[in-house]
Coordinates of N, CA, C and O in Angstrom, one line a residue:
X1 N 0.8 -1.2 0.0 CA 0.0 0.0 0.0 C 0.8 1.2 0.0 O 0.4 2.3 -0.5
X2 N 1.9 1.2 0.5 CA 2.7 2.2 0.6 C 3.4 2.6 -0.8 O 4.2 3.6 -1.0
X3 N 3.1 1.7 -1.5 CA 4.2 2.3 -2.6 C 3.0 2.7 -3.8 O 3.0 3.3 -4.9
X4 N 2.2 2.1 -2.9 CA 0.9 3.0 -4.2 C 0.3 4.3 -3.9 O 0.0 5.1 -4.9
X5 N 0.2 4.7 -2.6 CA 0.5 6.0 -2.3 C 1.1 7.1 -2.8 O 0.6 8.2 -3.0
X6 N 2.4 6.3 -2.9 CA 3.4 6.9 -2.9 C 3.2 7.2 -4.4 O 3.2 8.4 -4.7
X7 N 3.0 6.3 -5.3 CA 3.1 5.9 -6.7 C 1.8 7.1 -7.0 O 2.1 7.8 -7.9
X8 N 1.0 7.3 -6.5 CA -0.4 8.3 -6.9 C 0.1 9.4 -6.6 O -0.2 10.3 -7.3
X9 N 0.9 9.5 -5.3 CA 1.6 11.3 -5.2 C 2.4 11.3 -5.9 O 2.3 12.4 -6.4
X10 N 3.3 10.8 -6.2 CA 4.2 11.0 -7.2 C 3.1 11.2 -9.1 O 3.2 12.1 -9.9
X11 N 2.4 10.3 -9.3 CA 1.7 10.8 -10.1 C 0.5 11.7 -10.4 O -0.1 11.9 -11.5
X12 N 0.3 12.4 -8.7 CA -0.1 13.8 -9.0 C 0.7 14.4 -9.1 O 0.4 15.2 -10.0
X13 N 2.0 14.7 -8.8 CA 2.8 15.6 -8.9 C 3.1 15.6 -10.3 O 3.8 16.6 -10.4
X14 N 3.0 15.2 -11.1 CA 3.5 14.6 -12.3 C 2.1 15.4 -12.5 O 2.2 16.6 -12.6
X15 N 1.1 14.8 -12.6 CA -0.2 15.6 -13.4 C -0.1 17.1 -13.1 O -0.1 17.8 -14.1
X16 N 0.0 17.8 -11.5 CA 0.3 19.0 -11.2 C 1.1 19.3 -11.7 O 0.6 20.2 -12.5
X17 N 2.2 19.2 -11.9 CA 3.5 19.5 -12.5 C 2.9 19.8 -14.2 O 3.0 21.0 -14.5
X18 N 2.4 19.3 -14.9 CA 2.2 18.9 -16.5 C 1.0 19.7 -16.0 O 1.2 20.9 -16.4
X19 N -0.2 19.7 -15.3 CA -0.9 20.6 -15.3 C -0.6 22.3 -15.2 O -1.2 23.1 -15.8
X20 N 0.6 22.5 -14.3 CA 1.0 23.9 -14.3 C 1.8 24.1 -15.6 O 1.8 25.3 -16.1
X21 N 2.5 23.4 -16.0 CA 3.4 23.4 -17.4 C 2.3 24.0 -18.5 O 2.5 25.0 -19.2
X22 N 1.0 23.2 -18.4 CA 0.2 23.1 -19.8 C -0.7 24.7 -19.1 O -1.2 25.4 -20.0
X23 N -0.9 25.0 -18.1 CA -1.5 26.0 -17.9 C -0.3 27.3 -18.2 O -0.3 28.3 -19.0
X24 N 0.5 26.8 -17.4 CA 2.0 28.2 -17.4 C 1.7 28.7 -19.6 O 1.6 29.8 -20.0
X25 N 1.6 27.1 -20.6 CA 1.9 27.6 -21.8 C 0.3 28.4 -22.4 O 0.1 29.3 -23.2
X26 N -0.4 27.6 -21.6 CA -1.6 28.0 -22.8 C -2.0 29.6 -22.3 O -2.5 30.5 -23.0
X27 N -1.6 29.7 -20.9 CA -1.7 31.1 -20.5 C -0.5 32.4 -21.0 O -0.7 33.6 -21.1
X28 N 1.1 31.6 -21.4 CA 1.8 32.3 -22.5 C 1.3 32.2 -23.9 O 1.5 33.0 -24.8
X29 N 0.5 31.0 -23.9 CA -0.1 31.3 -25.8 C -0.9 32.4 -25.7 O -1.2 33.2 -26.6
X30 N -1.4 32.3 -24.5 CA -3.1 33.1 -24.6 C -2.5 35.0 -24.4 O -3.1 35.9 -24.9
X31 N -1.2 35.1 -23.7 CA -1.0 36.3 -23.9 C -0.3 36.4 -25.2 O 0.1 37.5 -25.7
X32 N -0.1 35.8 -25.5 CA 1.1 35.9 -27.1 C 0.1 36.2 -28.2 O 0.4 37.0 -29.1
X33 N -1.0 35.6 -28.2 CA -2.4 35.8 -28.8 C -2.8 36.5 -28.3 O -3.0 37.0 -29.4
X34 N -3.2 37.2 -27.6 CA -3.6 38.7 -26.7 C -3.2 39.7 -28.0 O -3.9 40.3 -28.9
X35 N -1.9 39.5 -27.7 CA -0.7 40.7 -27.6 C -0.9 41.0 -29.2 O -1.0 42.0 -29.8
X36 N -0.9 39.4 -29.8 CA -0.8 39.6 -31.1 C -2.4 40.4 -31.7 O -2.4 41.4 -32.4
X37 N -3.5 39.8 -31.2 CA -4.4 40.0 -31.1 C -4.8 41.9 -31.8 O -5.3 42.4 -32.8
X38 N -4.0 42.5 -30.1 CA -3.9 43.6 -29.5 C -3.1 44.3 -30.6 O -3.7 45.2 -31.1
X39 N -1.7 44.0 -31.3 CA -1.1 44.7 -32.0 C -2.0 44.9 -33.4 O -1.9 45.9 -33.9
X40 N -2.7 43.8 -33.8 CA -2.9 43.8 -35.3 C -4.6 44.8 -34.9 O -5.3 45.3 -35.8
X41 N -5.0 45.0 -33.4 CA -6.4 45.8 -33.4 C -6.0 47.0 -34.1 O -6.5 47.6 -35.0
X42 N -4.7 47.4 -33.2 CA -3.9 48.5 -33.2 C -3.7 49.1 -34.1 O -3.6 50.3 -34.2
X43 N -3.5 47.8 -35.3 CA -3.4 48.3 -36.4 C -4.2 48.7 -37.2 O -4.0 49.6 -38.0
X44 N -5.0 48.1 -37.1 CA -6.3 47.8 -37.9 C -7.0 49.3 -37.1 O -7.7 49.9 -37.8
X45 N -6.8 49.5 -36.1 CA -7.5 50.8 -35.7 C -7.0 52.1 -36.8 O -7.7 52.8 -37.5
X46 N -5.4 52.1 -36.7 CA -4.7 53.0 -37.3 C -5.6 53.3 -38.3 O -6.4 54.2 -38.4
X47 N -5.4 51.9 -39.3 CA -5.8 51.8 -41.0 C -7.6 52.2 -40.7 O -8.2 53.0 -41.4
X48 N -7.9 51.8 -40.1 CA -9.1 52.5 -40.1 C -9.1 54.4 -39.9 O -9.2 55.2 -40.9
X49 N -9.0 54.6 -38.8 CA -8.1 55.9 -38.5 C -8.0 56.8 -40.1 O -8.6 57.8 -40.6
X50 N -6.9 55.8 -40.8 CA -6.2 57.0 -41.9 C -7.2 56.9 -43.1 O -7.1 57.7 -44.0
X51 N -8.2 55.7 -43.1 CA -9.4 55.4 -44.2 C -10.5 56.3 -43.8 O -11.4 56.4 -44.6
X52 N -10.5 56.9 -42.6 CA -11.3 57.2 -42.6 C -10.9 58.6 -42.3 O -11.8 59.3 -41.7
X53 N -9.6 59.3 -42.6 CA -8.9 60.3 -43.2 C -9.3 60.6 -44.4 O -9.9 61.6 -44.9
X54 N -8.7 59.3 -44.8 CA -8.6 59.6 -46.4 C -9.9 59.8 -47.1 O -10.0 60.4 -48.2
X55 N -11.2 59.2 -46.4 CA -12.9 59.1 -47.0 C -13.3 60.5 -47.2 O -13.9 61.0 -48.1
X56 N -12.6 61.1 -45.7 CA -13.0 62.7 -45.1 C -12.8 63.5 -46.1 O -13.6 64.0 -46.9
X57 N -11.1 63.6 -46.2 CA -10.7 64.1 -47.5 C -11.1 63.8 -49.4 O -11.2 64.4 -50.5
X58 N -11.3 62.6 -49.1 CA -12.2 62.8 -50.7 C -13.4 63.0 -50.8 O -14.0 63.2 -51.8
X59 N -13.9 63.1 -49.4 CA -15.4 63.9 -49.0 C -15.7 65.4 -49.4 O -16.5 66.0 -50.1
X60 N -14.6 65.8 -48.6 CA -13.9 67.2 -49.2 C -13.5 67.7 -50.4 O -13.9 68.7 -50.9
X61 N -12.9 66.9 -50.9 CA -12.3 67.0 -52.8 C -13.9 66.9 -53.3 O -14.4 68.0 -53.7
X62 N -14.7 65.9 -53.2 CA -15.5 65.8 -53.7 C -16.4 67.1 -53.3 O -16.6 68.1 -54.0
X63 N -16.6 66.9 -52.8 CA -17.8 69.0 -52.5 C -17.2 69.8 -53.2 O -17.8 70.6 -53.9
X64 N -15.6 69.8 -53.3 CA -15.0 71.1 -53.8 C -15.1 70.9 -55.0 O -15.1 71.9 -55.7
X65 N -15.2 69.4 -55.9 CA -15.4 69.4 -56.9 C -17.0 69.4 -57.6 O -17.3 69.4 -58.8
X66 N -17.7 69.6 -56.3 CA -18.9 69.2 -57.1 C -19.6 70.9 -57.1 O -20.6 71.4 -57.5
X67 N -18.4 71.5 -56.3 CA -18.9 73.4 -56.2 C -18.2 73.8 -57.5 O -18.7 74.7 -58.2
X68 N -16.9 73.0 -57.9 CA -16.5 73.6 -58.9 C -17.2 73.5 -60.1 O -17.2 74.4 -61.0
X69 N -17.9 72.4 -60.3 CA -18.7 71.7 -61.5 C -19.7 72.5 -61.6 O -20.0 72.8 -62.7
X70 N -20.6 73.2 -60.3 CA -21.7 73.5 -60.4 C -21.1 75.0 -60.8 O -21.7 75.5 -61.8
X71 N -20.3 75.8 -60.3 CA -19.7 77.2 -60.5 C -19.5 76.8 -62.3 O -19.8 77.8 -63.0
X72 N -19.2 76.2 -62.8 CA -18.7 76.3 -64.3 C -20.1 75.5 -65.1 O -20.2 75.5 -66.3
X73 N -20.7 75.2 -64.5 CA -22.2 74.8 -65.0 C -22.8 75.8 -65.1 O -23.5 75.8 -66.1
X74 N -22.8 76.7 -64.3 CA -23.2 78.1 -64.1 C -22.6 79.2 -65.0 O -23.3 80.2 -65.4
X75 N -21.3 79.0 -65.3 CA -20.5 79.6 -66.5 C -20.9 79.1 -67.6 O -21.2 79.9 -68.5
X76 N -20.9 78.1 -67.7 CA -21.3 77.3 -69.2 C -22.4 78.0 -69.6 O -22.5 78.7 -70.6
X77 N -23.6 77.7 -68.7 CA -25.2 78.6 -68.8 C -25.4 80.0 -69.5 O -26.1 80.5 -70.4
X78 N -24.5 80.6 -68.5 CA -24.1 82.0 -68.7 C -23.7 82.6 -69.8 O -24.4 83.5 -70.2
X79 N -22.4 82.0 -70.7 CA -22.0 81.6 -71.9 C -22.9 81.4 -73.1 O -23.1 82.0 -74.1
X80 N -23.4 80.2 -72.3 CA -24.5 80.1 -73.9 C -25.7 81.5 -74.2 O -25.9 82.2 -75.2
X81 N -26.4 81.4 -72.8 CA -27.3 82.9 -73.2 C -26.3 84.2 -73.5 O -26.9 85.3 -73.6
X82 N -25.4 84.1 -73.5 CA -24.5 85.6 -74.0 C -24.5 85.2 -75.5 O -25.0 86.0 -76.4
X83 N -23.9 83.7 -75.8 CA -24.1 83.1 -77.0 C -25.2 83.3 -78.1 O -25.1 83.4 -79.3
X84 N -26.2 83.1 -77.1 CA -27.5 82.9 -77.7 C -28.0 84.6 -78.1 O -28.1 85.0 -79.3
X85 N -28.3 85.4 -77.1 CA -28.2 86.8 -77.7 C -27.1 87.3 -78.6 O -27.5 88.3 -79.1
X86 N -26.2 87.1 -78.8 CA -25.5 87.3 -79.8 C -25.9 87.1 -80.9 O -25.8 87.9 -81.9
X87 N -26.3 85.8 -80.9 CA -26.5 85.9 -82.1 C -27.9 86.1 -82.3 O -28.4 85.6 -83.3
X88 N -28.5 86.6 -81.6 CA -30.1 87.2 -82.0 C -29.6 88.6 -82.4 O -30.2 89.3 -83.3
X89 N -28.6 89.0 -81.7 CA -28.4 90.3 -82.2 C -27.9 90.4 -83.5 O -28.2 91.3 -84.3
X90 N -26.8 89.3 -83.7 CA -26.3 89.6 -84.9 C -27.6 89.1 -86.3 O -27.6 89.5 -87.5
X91 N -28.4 88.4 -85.7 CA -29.3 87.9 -86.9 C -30.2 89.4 -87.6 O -30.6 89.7 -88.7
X92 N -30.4 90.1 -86.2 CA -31.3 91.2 -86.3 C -30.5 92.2 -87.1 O -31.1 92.7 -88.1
X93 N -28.8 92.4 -86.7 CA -28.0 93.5 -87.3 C -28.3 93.1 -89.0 O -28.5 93.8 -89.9
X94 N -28.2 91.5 -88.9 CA -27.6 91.4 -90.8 C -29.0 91.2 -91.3 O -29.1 90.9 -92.5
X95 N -30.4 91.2 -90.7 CA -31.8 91.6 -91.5 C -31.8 93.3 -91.6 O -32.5 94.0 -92.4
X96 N -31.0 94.0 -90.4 CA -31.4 95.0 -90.8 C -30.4 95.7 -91.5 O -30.5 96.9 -91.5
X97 N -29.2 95.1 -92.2 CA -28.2 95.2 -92.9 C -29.3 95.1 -94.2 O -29.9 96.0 -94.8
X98 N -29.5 93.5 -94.5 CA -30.0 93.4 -95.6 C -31.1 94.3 -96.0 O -30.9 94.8 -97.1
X99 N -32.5 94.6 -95.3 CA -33.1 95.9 -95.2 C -32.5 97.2 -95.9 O -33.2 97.7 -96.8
X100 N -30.9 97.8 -95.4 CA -30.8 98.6 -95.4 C -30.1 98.8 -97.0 O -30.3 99.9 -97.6
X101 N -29.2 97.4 -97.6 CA -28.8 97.6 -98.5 C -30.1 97.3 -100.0 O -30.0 97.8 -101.1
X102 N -31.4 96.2 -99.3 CA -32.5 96.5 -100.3 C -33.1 98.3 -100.3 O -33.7 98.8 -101.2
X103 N -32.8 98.7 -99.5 CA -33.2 100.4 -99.6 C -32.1 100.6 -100.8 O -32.2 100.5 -102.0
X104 N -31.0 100.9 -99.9 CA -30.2 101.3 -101.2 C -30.1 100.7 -102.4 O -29.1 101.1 -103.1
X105 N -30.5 100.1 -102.8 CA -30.7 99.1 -104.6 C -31.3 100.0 -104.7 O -30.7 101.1 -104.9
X106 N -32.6 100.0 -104.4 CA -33.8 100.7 -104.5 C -33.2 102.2 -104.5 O -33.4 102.7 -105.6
X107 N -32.9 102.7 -104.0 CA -32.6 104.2 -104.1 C -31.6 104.3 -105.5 O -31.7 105.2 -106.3
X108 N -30.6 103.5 -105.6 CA -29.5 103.6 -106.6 C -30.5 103.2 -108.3 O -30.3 103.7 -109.3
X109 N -31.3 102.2 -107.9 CA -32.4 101.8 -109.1 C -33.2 103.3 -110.1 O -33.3 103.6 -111.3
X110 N -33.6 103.8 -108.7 CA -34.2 104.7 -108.9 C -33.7 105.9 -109.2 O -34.5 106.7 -109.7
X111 N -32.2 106.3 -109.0 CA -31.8 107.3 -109.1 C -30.7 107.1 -110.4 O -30.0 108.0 -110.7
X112 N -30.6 106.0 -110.9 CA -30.5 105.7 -112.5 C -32.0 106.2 -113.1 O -32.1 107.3 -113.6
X113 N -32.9 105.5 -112.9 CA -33.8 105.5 -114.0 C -34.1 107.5 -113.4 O -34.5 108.1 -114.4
X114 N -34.0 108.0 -112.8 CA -33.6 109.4 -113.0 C -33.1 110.1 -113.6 O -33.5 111.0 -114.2
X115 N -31.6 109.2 -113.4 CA -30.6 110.1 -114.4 C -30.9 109.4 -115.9 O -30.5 110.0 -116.9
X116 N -31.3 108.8 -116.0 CA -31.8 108.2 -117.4 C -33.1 109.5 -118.1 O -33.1 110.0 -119.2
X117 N -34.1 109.6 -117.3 CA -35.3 110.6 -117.5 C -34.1 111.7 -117.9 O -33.8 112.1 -119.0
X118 N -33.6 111.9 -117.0 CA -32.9 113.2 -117.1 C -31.9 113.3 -118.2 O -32.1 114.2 -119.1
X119 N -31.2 112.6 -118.2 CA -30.2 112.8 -119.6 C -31.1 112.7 -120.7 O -30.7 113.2 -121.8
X120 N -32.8 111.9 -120.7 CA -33.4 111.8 -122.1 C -34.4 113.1 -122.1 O -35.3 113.3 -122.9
X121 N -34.1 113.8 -121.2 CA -34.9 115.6 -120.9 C -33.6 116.4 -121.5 O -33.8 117.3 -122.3
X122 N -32.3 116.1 -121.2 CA -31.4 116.8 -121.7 C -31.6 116.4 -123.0 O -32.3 117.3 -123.6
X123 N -31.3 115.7 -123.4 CA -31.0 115.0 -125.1 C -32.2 116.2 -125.8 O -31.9 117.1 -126.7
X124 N -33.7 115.9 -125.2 CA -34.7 116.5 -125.6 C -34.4 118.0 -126.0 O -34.6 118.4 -127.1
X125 N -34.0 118.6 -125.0 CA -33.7 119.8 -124.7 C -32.4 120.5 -125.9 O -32.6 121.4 -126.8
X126 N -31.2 119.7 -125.7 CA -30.4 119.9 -126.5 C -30.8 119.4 -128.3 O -30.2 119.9 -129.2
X127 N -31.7 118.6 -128.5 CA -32.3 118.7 -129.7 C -33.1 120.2 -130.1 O -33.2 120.6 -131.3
X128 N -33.7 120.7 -129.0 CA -34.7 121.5 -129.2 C -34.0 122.7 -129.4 O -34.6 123.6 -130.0
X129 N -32.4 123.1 -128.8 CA -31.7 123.9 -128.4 C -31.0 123.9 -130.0 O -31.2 125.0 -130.6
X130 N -30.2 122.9 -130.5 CA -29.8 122.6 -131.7 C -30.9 123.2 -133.2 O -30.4 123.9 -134.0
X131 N -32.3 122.8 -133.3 CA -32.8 123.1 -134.0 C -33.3 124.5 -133.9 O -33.7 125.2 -134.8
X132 N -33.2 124.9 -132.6 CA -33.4 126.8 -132.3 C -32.1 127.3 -133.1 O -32.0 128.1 -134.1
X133 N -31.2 126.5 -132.6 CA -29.5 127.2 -133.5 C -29.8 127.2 -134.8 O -29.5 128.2 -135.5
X134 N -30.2 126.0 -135.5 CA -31.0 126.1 -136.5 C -31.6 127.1 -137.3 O -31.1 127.8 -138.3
X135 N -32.7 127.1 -136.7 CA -33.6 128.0 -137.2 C -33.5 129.6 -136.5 O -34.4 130.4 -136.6
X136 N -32.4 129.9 -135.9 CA -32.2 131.2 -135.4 C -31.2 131.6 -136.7 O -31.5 132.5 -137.4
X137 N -30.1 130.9 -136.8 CA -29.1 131.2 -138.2 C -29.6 131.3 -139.1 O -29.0 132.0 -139.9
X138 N -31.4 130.4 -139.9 CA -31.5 130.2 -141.0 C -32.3 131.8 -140.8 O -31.9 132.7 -141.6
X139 N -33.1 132.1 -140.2 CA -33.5 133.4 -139.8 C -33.0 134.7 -140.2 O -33.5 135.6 -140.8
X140 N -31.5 134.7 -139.6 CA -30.3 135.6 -139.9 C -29.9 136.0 -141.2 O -29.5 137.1 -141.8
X141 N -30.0 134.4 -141.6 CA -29.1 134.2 -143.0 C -31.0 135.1 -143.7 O -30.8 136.2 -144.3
X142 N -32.3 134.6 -143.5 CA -32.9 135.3 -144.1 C -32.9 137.1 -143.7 O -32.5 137.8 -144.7
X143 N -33.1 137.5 -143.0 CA -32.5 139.0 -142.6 C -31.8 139.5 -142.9 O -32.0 140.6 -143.3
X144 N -30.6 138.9 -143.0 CA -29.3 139.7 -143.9 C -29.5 139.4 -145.3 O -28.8 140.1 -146.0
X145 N -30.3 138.7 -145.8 CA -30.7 138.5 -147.1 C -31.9 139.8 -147.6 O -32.0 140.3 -148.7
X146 N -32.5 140.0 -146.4 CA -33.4 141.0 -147.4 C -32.9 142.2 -146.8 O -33.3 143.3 -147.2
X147 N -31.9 142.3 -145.6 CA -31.8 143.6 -145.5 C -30.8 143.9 -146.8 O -30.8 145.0 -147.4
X148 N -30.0 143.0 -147.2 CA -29.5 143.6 -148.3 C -30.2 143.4 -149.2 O -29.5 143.1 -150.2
X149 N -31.0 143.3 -149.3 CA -32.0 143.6 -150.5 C -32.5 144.4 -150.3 O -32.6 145.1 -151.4
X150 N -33.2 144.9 -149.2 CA -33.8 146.2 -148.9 C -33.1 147.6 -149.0 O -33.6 148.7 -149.2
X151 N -31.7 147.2 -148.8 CA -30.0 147.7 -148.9 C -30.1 148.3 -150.2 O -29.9 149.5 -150.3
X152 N -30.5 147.6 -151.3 CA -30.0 147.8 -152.9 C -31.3 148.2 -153.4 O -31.4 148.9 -154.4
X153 N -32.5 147.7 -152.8 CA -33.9 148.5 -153.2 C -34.0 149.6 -152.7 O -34.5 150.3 -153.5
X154 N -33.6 150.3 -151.1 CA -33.5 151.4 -150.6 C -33.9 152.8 -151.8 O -34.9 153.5 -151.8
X155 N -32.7 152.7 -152.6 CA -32.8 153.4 -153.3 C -33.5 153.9 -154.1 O -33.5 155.1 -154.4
X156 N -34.4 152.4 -154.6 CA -35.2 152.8 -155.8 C -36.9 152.6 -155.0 O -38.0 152.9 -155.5
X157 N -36.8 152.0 -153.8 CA -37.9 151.8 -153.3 C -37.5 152.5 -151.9 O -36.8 152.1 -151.0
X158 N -38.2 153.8 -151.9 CA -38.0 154.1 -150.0 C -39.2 153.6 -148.7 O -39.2 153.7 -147.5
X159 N -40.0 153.2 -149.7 CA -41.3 152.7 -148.4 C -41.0 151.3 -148.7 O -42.0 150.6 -148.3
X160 N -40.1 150.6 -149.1 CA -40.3 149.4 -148.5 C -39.0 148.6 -147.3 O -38.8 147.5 -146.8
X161 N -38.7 149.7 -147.2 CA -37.6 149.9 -145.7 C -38.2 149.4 -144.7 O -39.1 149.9 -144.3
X162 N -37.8 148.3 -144.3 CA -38.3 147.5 -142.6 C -38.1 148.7 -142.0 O -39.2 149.3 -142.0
X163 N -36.9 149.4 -141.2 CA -36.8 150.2 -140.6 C -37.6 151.6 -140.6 O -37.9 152.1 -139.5
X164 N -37.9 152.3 -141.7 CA -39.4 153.2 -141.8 C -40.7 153.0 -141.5 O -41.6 153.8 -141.1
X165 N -40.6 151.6 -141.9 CA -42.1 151.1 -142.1 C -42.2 150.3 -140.5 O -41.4 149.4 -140.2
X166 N -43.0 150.8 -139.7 CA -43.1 150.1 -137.8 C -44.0 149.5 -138.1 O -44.0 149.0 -136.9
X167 N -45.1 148.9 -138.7 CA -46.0 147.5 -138.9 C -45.2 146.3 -138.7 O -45.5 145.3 -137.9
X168 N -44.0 146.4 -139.7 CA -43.4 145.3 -139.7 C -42.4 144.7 -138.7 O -41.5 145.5 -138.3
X169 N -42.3 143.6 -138.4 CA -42.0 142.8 -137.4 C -41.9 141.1 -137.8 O -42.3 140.4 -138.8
X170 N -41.1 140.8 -136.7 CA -41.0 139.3 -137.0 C -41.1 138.2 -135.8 O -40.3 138.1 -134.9
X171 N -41.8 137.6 -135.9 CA -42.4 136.8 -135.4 C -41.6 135.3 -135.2 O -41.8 134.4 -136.1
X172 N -40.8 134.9 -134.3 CA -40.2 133.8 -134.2 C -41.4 132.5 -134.2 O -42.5 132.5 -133.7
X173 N -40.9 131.6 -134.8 CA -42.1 130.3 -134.7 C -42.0 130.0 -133.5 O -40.9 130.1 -132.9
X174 N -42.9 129.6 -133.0 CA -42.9 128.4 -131.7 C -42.5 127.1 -131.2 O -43.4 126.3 -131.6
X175 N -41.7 126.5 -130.5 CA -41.9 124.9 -130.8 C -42.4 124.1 -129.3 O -42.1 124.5 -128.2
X176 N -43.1 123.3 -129.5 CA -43.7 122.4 -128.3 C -42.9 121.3 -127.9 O -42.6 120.4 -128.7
X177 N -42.6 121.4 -126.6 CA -41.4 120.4 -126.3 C -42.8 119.4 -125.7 O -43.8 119.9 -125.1
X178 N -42.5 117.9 -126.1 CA -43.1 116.8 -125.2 C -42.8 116.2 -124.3 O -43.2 115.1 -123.9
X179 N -41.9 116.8 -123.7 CA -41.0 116.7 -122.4 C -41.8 117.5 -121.2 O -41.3 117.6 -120.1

């Protein structure tokens, strides 16, 4: 009996023994797993930490970009109705261009067929002026024909003198212009 006693405390001590061994390790695993645990939270906190830096900041880029978009959306807008009156103005300037140069046809049209009337009133005129020259020289040439005739009859005839005789006169013809 004594050596089985003995043999059981000795093989508690042995289980105690291997029991504090197997506790002493799993309680170093369990801090080594802690620790490891604890470093990679740590980490993992950081990287969250800087993700959720970096979210902030493209939260930020993003507003700034979406103020810049809307500011040049706003320019763009802007632009085109400048655009768009422009060219309403310019459509209005070149109708009232075109307007202005159908006047002037029209006035230049008209101010031919003027000078056309007119140079065919001149022509008129100068025909009528020409055939006065005409008939004013053939006149003369008759005048000086009978004053020398009257010249060489004086003599033998004294009352048939134009100049004695005040009845007599001369009568230029008329002419009718159809102008």
């Amino acid at each position: 009996r004594p050596d089985l006693a003995a043999a059981l405390r000795e093989l508690r001590a042995q289980y105690e023994a291997l029991a504090a061994r197997n506790l002493q390790a799993a309680e170093d695993w369990y801090r080594a797993r802690c620790a490891r645990l604890h470093e990679r939270a740590a980490r993992s906190q950081e990287a969250v930490r800087a993700s959720r830096r970096e979210a902030g900041e493209c939260r930020r880029q993003l507003q700034a970009r979406l103020a810049e978009m809307e500011s040049l959306r706003g320019a763009h807008q802007s632009l085109e109705r400048q655009l768009h009156e422009l060219e309403e103005r310019h459509s209005a300037e070149a109708a009232s261009l075109q307007d202005t140069i159908g006047q002037l046809e029209d006035d230049l049209r008209n101010t031919k067929n003027e000078m056309a009337r007119h140079l065919r009133e001149y022509q008129d005129l100068l025909n009528v002026k020409m055939a006065l020259d005409i008939e004013i020289a053939a006149y003369r040439k008759l005048l000086e024909g009978e004053e020398i005739l009257f010249n060489m009859g004086s003599t033998s005839f004294p009352t048939l003198n134009p100049l004695s005789n005040p009845t007599y006169s001369l009568q230029p013809r008329g002419f009718s212009s159809s102008t």
